[in-house]
Tab-separated table of N, CA and C in Angstrom:
chain	number	residue	atom	x	y	z
A	1	MET	N	16.387	167.562	55.310
A	1	MET	CA	17.137	168.460	55.942
A	1	MET	C	18.673	168.304	54.975
A	2	SER	N	19.101	167.057	55.052
A	2	SER	CA	20.552	166.800	54.369
A	2	SER	C	20.185	167.398	53.222
A	3	HIS	N	18.745	167.157	52.307
A	3	HIS	CA	18.705	168.195	50.912
A	3	HIS	C	18.622	169.664	50.836
A	4	LYS	N	18.837	169.792	51.923
A	4	LYS	CA	18.789	171.358	51.438
A	4	LYS	C	20.204	172.149	52.121
A	5	LEU	N	20.873	171.112	52.993
A	5	LEU	CA	22.251	171.342	53.050
A	5	LEU	C	22.868	171.492	51.855
A	6	LEU	N	22.770	170.180	51.210
A	6	LEU	CA	23.313	169.437	49.648
A	6	LEU	C	23.101	170.794	48.821
A	7	SER	N	21.682	171.018	48.599
A	7	SER	CA	21.488	172.331	47.956
A	7	SER	C	22.602	173.831	47.818
A	8	LEU	N	22.595	173.511	48.981
A	8	LEU	CA	22.676	175.037	49.293
A	8	LEU	C	24.369	174.829	49.369
A	9	GLY	N	25.031	173.927	49.250
A	9	GLY	CA	26.251	173.793	49.472
A	9	GLY	C	26.758	173.694	47.475
A	10	LEU	N	26.156	173.064	46.911
A	10	LEU	CA	26.128	173.208	45.274
A	10	LEU	C	25.857	174.534	45.230
A	11	LEU	N	24.569	175.259	45.445
A	11	LEU	CA	24.677	176.762	45.160
A	11	LEU	C	25.633	177.414	45.588
A	12	ALA	N	26.253	176.880	46.698
A	12	ALA	CA	27.267	178.291	46.946
A	12	ALA	C	28.795	178.006	46.099
A	13	VAL	N	29.049	176.518	45.404
A	13	VAL	CA	30.117	176.115	44.614
A	13	VAL	C	29.574	177.141	43.313
A	14	VAL	N	28.436	176.414	42.605
A	14	VAL	CA	28.606	177.600	41.585
A	14	VAL	C	28.342	179.057	41.643
A	15	ALA	N	28.035	179.178	42.632
A	15	ALA	CA	28.365	180.697	42.645
A	15	ALA	C	29.593	181.268	42.967
A	16	GLY	N	30.276	180.911	43.726
A	16	GLY	CA	32.107	180.909	43.834
A	16	GLY	C	32.624	181.218	42.644
A	17	SER	N	31.886	179.761	41.946
A	17	SER	CA	32.920	179.757	40.522
A	17	SER	C	32.573	180.799	39.551
A	18	LEU	N	31.313	180.984	39.463
A	18	LEU	CA	30.874	182.509	38.419
A	18	LEU	C	31.466	183.646	38.789
A	19	LEU	N	31.253	183.857	40.326
A	19	LEU	CA	32.371	185.193	40.657
A	19	LEU	C	33.536	185.180	40.451
A	20	SER	N	34.392	183.903	40.552
A	20	SER	CA	35.777	184.067	40.320
A	20	SER	C	35.962	184.594	38.869
A	21	CYS	N	35.526	183.596	37.972
A	21	CYS	CA	35.801	183.386	36.328
A	21	CYS	C	36.379	184.935	36.222
A	22	LYS	N	37.234	184.971	35.497
A	22	LYS	CA	38.083	186.029	35.100
A	22	LYS	C	37.447	186.305	33.364
A	23	LYS	N	36.740	187.444	33.133
A	23	LYS	CA	36.355	187.773	32.060
A	23	LYS	C	37.289	188.025	30.909
A	24	ASP	N	37.310	187.752	29.702
A	24	ASP	CA	37.768	188.240	28.623
A	24	ASP	C	38.501	189.672	28.740
A	25	ALA	N	39.849	189.665	28.157
A	25	ALA	CA	39.770	190.717	28.413
A	25	ALA	C	39.627	192.277	27.618
A	26	ASP	N	40.099	192.932	28.429
A	26	ASP	CA	38.847	194.200	28.023
A	26	ASP	C	39.909	195.348	27.591
A	27	VAL	N	39.703	195.075	26.212
A	27	VAL	CA	40.818	195.368	25.522
A	27	VAL	C	40.596	196.887	24.241
A	28	SER	N	41.067	198.103	24.403
A	28	SER	CA	40.449	199.189	23.597
A	28	SER	C	41.194	199.143	21.984
A	29	PRO	N	40.875	199.021	21.289
A	29	PRO	CA	41.714	198.915	19.981
A	29	PRO	C	42.183	200.801	19.775
A	30	ALA	N	41.642	202.093	20.414
A	30	ALA	CA	41.849	202.988	20.638
A	30	ALA	C	42.889	203.154	21.455
A	31	VAL	N	43.470	202.175	22.649
A	31	VAL	CA	44.514	202.724	23.393
A	31	VAL	C	46.175	201.996	22.715
A	32	CYS	N	46.922	202.926	23.386
A	32	CYS	CA	47.908	202.454	22.606
A	32	CYS	C	48.786	201.361	23.851
A	33	TYR	N	49.611	200.541	24.248
A	33	TYR	CA	49.818	199.591	25.562
A	33	TYR	C	51.196	199.645	25.144
A	34	SER	N	51.457	199.486	26.129
A	34	SER	CA	53.139	198.753	25.933
A	34	SER	C	53.383	198.108	27.015
A	35	GLY	N	54.201	197.418	27.015
A	35	GLY	CA	55.059	196.289	27.211
A	35	GLY	C	56.673	195.849	27.047
A	36	ARG	N	57.103	194.503	27.964
A	36	ARG	CA	58.169	194.351	27.260
A	36	ARG	C	57.805	192.376	26.921
A	37	VAL	N	58.627	191.474	25.949
A	37	VAL	CA	58.563	190.693	25.611
A	37	VAL	C	59.404	189.936	26.861
A	38	VAL	N	58.734	188.768	27.137
A	38	VAL	CA	59.228	188.164	28.306
A	38	VAL	C	59.607	186.653	27.927
A	39	ALA	N	59.087	186.470	26.816
A	39	ALA	CA	59.112	185.059	26.542
A	39	ALA	C	58.476	184.876	24.967
A	40	TYR	N	59.047	183.688	24.337
A	40	TYR	CA	58.173	183.068	23.167
A	40	TYR	C	58.227	181.522	23.384
A	41	THR	N	56.960	181.479	23.026
A	41	THR	CA	56.423	179.532	22.825
A	41	THR	C	55.868	179.265	21.647
A	42	CYS	N	56.054	177.978	21.619
A	42	CYS	CA	55.386	177.895	19.847
A	42	CYS	C	54.287	177.684	20.677
A	43	MET	N	53.710	177.114	21.898
A	43	MET	CA	51.938	177.094	21.545
A	43	MET	C	51.260	178.840	21.653
A	44	ASP	N	52.321	179.755	22.323
A	44	ASP	CA	51.292	180.828	22.292
A	44	ASP	C	52.003	182.017	21.521
A	45	GLY	N	53.218	182.037	21.117
A	45	GLY	CA	53.517	182.900	20.296
A	45	GLY	C	54.386	183.420	21.174
A	46	MET	N	54.439	185.221	21.041
A	46	MET	CA	55.319	186.437	21.940
A	46	MET	C	54.234	186.328	22.994
A	47	LEU	N	55.179	186.546	23.675
A	47	LEU	CA	54.542	187.168	25.296
A	47	LEU	C	55.103	187.722	25.910
A	48	ILE	N	54.176	188.914	26.011
A	48	ILE	CA	54.279	190.249	26.506
A	48	ILE	C	53.631	190.461	27.920
A	49	GLU	N	54.405	191.358	28.718
A	49	GLU	CA	54.388	191.557	29.910
A	49	GLU	C	53.782	193.506	30.306
A	50	VAL	N	52.051	193.561	30.026
A	50	VAL	CA	52.123	194.802	29.796
A	50	VAL	C	52.311	195.397	30.834
A	51	THR	N	52.495	196.679	30.613
A	51	THR	CA	52.934	197.670	31.779
A	51	THR	C	51.658	197.784	33.015
A	52	SER	N	51.879	197.841	34.087
A	52	SER	CA	50.801	197.883	34.638
A	52	SER	C	49.603	198.747	34.991
A	53	ALA	N	50.027	199.682	34.210
A	53	ALA	CA	48.626	200.763	34.008
A	53	ALA	C	47.554	200.415	32.961
A	54	PHE	N	47.931	199.327	32.752
A	54	PHE	CA	47.003	198.821	31.672
A	54	PHE	C	46.816	197.378	32.018
A	55	PRO	N	45.669	196.714	32.642
A	55	PRO	CA	45.925	195.423	33.637
A	55	PRO	C	44.461	194.805	32.435
A	56	ILE	N	45.079	194.638	31.559
A	56	ILE	CA	44.634	193.729	30.365
A	56	ILE	C	45.252	192.110	30.568
A	57	GLY	N	45.729	191.526	31.319
A	57	GLY	CA	46.387	189.998	30.941
A	57	GLY	C	46.488	189.641	32.420
A	58	ALA	N	46.917	188.419	32.397
A	58	ALA	CA	46.589	187.548	33.616
A	58	ALA	C	48.009	187.109	33.787
A	59	PRO	N	47.735	186.562	35.417
A	59	PRO	CA	49.436	186.025	35.791
A	59	PRO	C	49.906	184.393	35.043
A	60	ALA	N	50.860	184.187	34.828
A	60	ALA	CA	50.946	182.980	34.140
A	60	ALA	C	52.601	182.617	34.847
A	61	THR	N	52.730	181.116	34.817
A	61	THR	CA	53.627	180.683	34.580
A	61	THR	C	54.366	179.635	33.459
A	62	ILE	N	55.338	179.511	33.584
A	62	ILE	CA	56.025	178.502	32.577
A	62	ILE	C	56.619	177.547	33.126
A	63	ARG	N	57.025	176.656	32.746
A	63	ARG	CA	57.926	175.413	32.683
A	63	ARG	C	59.158	175.513	32.469
A	64	GLY	N	59.886	175.348	33.311
A	64	GLY	CA	61.491	175.383	33.394
A	64	GLY	C	61.988	174.134	33.539
A	65	ALA	N	63.700	173.755	33.627
A	65	ALA	CA	64.064	172.792	34.289
A	65	ALA	C	64.024	172.835	35.462
A	66	SER	N	63.662	173.446	36.507
A	66	SER	CA	63.869	173.892	37.810
A	66	SER	C	62.942	173.582	38.282
A	67	GLY	N	61.773	173.221	37.263
A	67	GLY	CA	59.581	173.651	38.006
A	67	GLY	C	59.381	174.404	37.109
A	68	ASP	N	58.259	175.440	37.075
A	68	ASP	CA	57.294	176.259	37.041
A	68	ASP	C	57.895	177.559	37.748
A	69	SER	N	57.910	178.720	36.608
A	69	SER	CA	58.075	180.001	37.676
A	69	SER	C	57.241	181.269	37.104
A	70	LEU	N	57.070	182.314	37.739
A	70	LEU	CA	56.067	182.995	37.607
A	70	LEU	C	56.756	183.934	35.944
A	71	LEU	N	56.398	183.862	35.164
A	71	LEU	CA	56.672	184.730	33.491
A	71	LEU	C	56.175	186.095	33.972
A	72	GLY	N	54.871	185.692	34.340
A	72	GLY	CA	54.584	187.684	34.170
A	72	GLY	C	52.667	187.841	34.860
A	73	ARG	N	52.826	189.253	35.821
A	73	ARG	CA	51.720	189.333	36.480
A	73	ARG	C	50.308	189.729	35.469
A	74	ASN	N	50.433	190.136	34.534
A	74	ASN	CA	49.761	191.040	33.320
A	74	ASN	C	50.198	190.630	32.026
A	75	LEU	N	50.415	189.154	31.554
A	75	LEU	CA	51.152	188.516	30.231
A	75	LEU	C	49.739	188.727	29.207
A	76	ILE	N	50.039	188.497	28.148
A	76	ILE	CA	49.561	188.537	27.270
A	76	ILE	C	50.001	187.844	26.073
A	77	ALA	N	49.068	187.038	25.319
A	77	ALA	CA	49.704	186.245	23.880
A	77	ALA	C	49.345	186.873	22.862
A	78	VAL	N	50.228	186.823	21.966
A	78	VAL	CA	50.430	187.773	20.913
A	78	VAL	C	49.832	186.622	19.776
A	79	VAL	N	48.631	186.431	19.201
A	79	VAL	CA	48.335	185.537	18.173
A	79	VAL	C	48.603	185.786	16.757
A	80	ASN	N	49.307	186.580	16.489
A	80	ASN	CA	49.490	187.002	15.134
A	80	ASN	C	51.061	187.758	15.480
A	81	THR	N	51.387	186.620	15.770
A	81	THR	CA	53.211	186.508	16.164
A	81	THR	C	53.914	186.832	15.244
A	82	SER	N	53.655	185.993	14.151
A	82	SER	CA	54.565	185.609	12.838
A	82	SER	C	54.694	187.125	12.081
A	83	ASP	N	53.756	187.971	12.383
A	83	ASP	CA	53.638	189.262	11.283
A	83	ASP	C	54.964	189.918	12.125
A	84	TYR	N	55.501	189.932	13.202
A	84	TYR	CA	56.390	190.666	13.655
A	84	TYR	C	57.675	190.304	13.870
A	85	GLY	N	58.328	189.110	13.072
A	85	GLY	CA	59.405	188.634	12.943
A	85	GLY	C	60.273	188.960	14.270
A	86	ARG	N	61.670	189.812	14.512
A	86	ARG	CA	62.424	190.212	14.970
A	86	ARG	C	62.078	190.694	16.244
A	87	MET	N	60.355	191.446	16.134
A	87	MET	CA	60.235	192.065	17.082
A	87	MET	C	60.032	191.097	18.527
A	88	ASN	N	60.090	189.502	18.161
A	88	ASN	CA	59.702	189.077	19.094
A	88	ASN	C	61.055	188.652	19.961
A	89	SER	N	62.104	189.234	20.473
A	89	SER	CA	63.533	189.495	20.851
A	89	SER	C	62.808	189.601	22.418
A	90	VAL	N	63.398	188.622	23.045
A	90	VAL	CA	63.009	188.716	24.787
A	90	VAL	C	63.959	190.260	24.950
A	91	GLY	N	63.138	190.857	26.361
A	91	GLY	CA	63.442	191.908	26.085
A	91	GLY	C	62.747	193.266	25.836
A	92	LEU	N	62.813	193.302	24.643
A	92	LEU	CA	62.375	194.688	23.682
A	92	LEU	C	60.674	195.229	24.415
A	93	THR	N	61.099	196.506	24.377
A	93	THR	CA	59.732	197.208	24.836
A	93	THR	C	59.017	197.317	23.831
A	94	LEU	N	57.661	196.708	23.537
A	94	LEU	CA	57.455	197.708	22.312
A	94	LEU	C	55.645	198.183	23.010
A	95	HIS	N	55.426	198.607	22.187
A	95	HIS	CA	53.910	199.750	22.160
A	95	HIS	C	53.116	199.541	20.821
A	96	PHE	N	51.248	199.406	21.453
A	96	PHE	CA	51.021	198.451	20.340
A	96	PHE	C	49.133	198.680	20.155
A	97	THR	N	48.586	198.383	19.723
A	97	THR	CA	47.284	198.719	19.945
A	97	THR	C	46.548	197.341	20.010
A	98	ALA	N	45.460	196.846	20.551
A	98	ALA	CA	45.002	195.210	20.693
A	98	ALA	C	43.780	195.175	20.515
A	99	VAL	N	43.465	194.000	20.124
A	99	VAL	CA	41.702	193.541	19.972
A	99	VAL	C	41.816	191.986	20.297
A	100	ASN	N	40.701	191.984	21.243
A	100	ASN	CA	40.309	190.814	21.469
A	100	ASN	C	39.659	189.693	20.275
A	101	ASP	N	40.075	189.296	19.646
A	101	ASP	CA	39.098	188.522	18.524
A	101	ASP	C	39.391	187.448	18.939
A	102	PRO	N	37.913	186.555	19.050
A	102	PRO	CA	37.293	185.295	19.837
A	102	PRO	C	37.587	184.634	18.150
A	103	ASN	N	37.839	185.299	17.066
A	103	ASN	CA	38.111	184.052	15.563
A	103	ASN	C	39.515	183.982	15.921
A	104	ARG	N	40.532	184.639	16.057
A	104	ARG	CA	41.169	184.177	16.319
A	104	ARG	C	42.312	184.254	17.690
A	105	GLN	N	42.393	182.998	18.087
A	105	GLN	CA	42.842	182.824	19.390
A	105	GLN	C	43.661	181.507	19.308
A	106	HIS	N	44.416	181.370	17.967
A	106	HIS	CA	45.551	180.286	17.751
A	106	HIS	C	46.517	181.188	16.692
A	107	SER	N	47.886	180.746	17.093
A	107	SER	CA	48.987	181.478	16.745
A	107	SER	C	49.106	181.107	14.836
A	108	GLY	N	48.484	179.630	14.914
A	108	GLY	CA	48.642	179.228	13.661
A	108	GLY	C	49.795	177.940	13.384
A	109	PHE	N	50.509	178.206	14.828
A	109	PHE	CA	51.844	177.578	14.592
A	109	PHE	C	51.455	176.088	14.890
A	110	THR	N	52.327	175.162	14.274
A	110	THR	CA	52.223	173.691	14.829
A	110	THR	C	53.294	172.864	15.565
A	111	CYS	N	52.971	172.696	16.839
A	111	CYS	CA	53.951	172.546	17.663
A	111	CYS	C	53.963	170.475	18.311
A	112	LEU	N	55.378	170.679	18.083
A	112	LEU	CA	55.295	169.085	18.494
A	112	LEU	C	55.852	168.939	20.151
A	113	ALA	N	55.703	170.193	20.729
A	113	ALA	CA	55.984	169.953	22.363
A	113	ALA	C	55.021	170.903	23.041
A	114	ALA	N	54.348	170.425	23.760
A	114	ALA	CA	53.322	171.371	24.669
A	114	ALA	C	54.517	172.243	25.652
A	115	ASP	N	54.749	173.776	25.229
A	115	ASP	CA	55.618	174.193	25.538
A	115	ASP	C	54.858	175.506	25.829
A	116	GLY	N	53.428	176.006	26.046
A	116	GLY	CA	52.753	176.965	26.337
A	116	GLY	C	53.158	177.745	28.052
A	117	VAL	N	52.095	178.502	28.461
A	117	VAL	CA	51.998	179.061	29.718
A	117	VAL	C	50.969	178.013	30.075
A	118	LYS	N	50.880	178.417	31.849
A	118	LYS	CA	49.862	178.083	32.605
A	118	LYS	C	48.900	179.472	32.929
A	119	GLY	N	48.207	179.421	32.957
A	119	GLY	CA	47.337	180.762	33.550
A	119	GLY	C	46.399	181.098	32.424
A	120	PRO	N	45.371	181.959	32.728
A	120	PRO	CA	44.169	182.075	31.616
A	120	PRO	C	45.041	183.364	31.087
A	121	VAL	N	45.965	183.493	30.212
A	121	VAL	CA	46.438	184.435	29.779
A	121	VAL	C	45.537	185.192	28.218
A	122	PRO	N	45.232	186.206	27.939
A	122	PRO	CA	44.692	186.788	26.965
A	122	PRO	C	45.057	186.492	25.424
A	123	ARG	N	44.882	186.263	24.885
A	123	ARG	CA	45.378	186.028	23.162
A	123	ARG	C	44.578	187.088	22.741
A	124	LEU	N	45.691	188.107	22.200
A	124	LEU	CA	44.764	189.210	21.521
A	124	LEU	C	46.062	189.690	19.891
A	125	VAL	N	45.622	190.257	19.212
A	125	VAL	CA	45.845	190.315	17.756
A	125	VAL	C	45.974	191.957	18.065
A	126	LEU	N	47.538	192.038	17.737
A	126	LEU	CA	47.603	193.428	18.058
A	126	LEU	C	48.560	193.724	16.653
A	127	SER	N	48.302	195.251	16.661
A	127	SER	CA	48.434	195.934	15.459
A	127	SER	C	49.080	197.736	16.229
A	128	ASN	N	49.327	197.554	14.629
A	128	ASN	CA	50.932	199.548	15.039
A	128	ASN	C	51.812	199.152	16.085
A	129	VAL	N	52.163	198.082	16.339
A	129	VAL	CA	53.493	197.479	16.766
A	129	VAL	C	54.667	198.236	16.730
A	130	GLY	N	55.589	198.579	17.385
A	130	GLY	CA	56.547	199.589	17.543
A	130	GLY	C	57.376	199.239	18.670
A	131	THR	N	58.533	200.006	18.592
A	131	THR	CA	59.389	200.093	19.436
A	131	THR	C	59.823	201.844	19.819
A	132	THR	N	58.973	202.609	19.246
A	132	THR	CA	58.922	204.071	19.784
A	132	THR	C	57.204	204.803	20.644
A	133	ALA	N	57.436	205.186	21.421
A	133	ALA	CA	56.078	205.147	22.329
A	133	ALA	C	55.150	206.312	21.173
A	134	CYS	N	53.725	205.913	21.699
A	134	CYS	CA	52.630	206.376	20.878
A	134	CYS	C	52.685	207.766	20.920
A	135	GLY	N	52.610	207.919	19.551
A	135	GLY	CA	52.350	209.416	19.629
A	135	GLY	C	50.895	209.802	19.063
A	136	PRO	N	50.280	210.976	18.905
A	136	PRO	CA	48.999	211.220	18.882
A	136	PRO	C	48.432	210.742	17.399
A	137	GLY	N	47.726	210.230	17.421
A	137	GLY	CA	47.214	209.779	15.518
A	137	GLY	C	47.255	208.322	15.321
A	138	PRO	N	46.743	208.046	14.142
A	138	PRO	CA	47.645	206.853	14.141
A	138	PRO	C	48.887	206.633	12.971
A	139	ARG	N	49.532	205.388	13.182
A	139	ARG	CA	50.912	204.799	13.461
A	139	ARG	C	51.092	204.359	12.120
């Protein structure tokens, strides 16, 4: 009897963990997303709070002097941050297309301190980045 209970308990834990896993960001390179730059860290690069109409990000916190604080509820990290120079200014609203490339999940920066975010933030490769709203056709 105790083996059955143990087996059922283990099965419940495994099923619960599988059901609660967040899948990879479901992004489409044909969609023009928009969001506001909320932070920049060496570990994660530019961090964007994507407009709630596009739920491609994840909630994340960041460590501060007075403890952890919520950074955003629909946050993405930009793998190719170095491509966008001045556009990583906090507060700037950006419009962009994105892909989730499993082969590009690191910004390439060498960081001396672990200053990244806490949470399962998708790491996306951005393109067609600009400060004006996306229009029809390629940009």
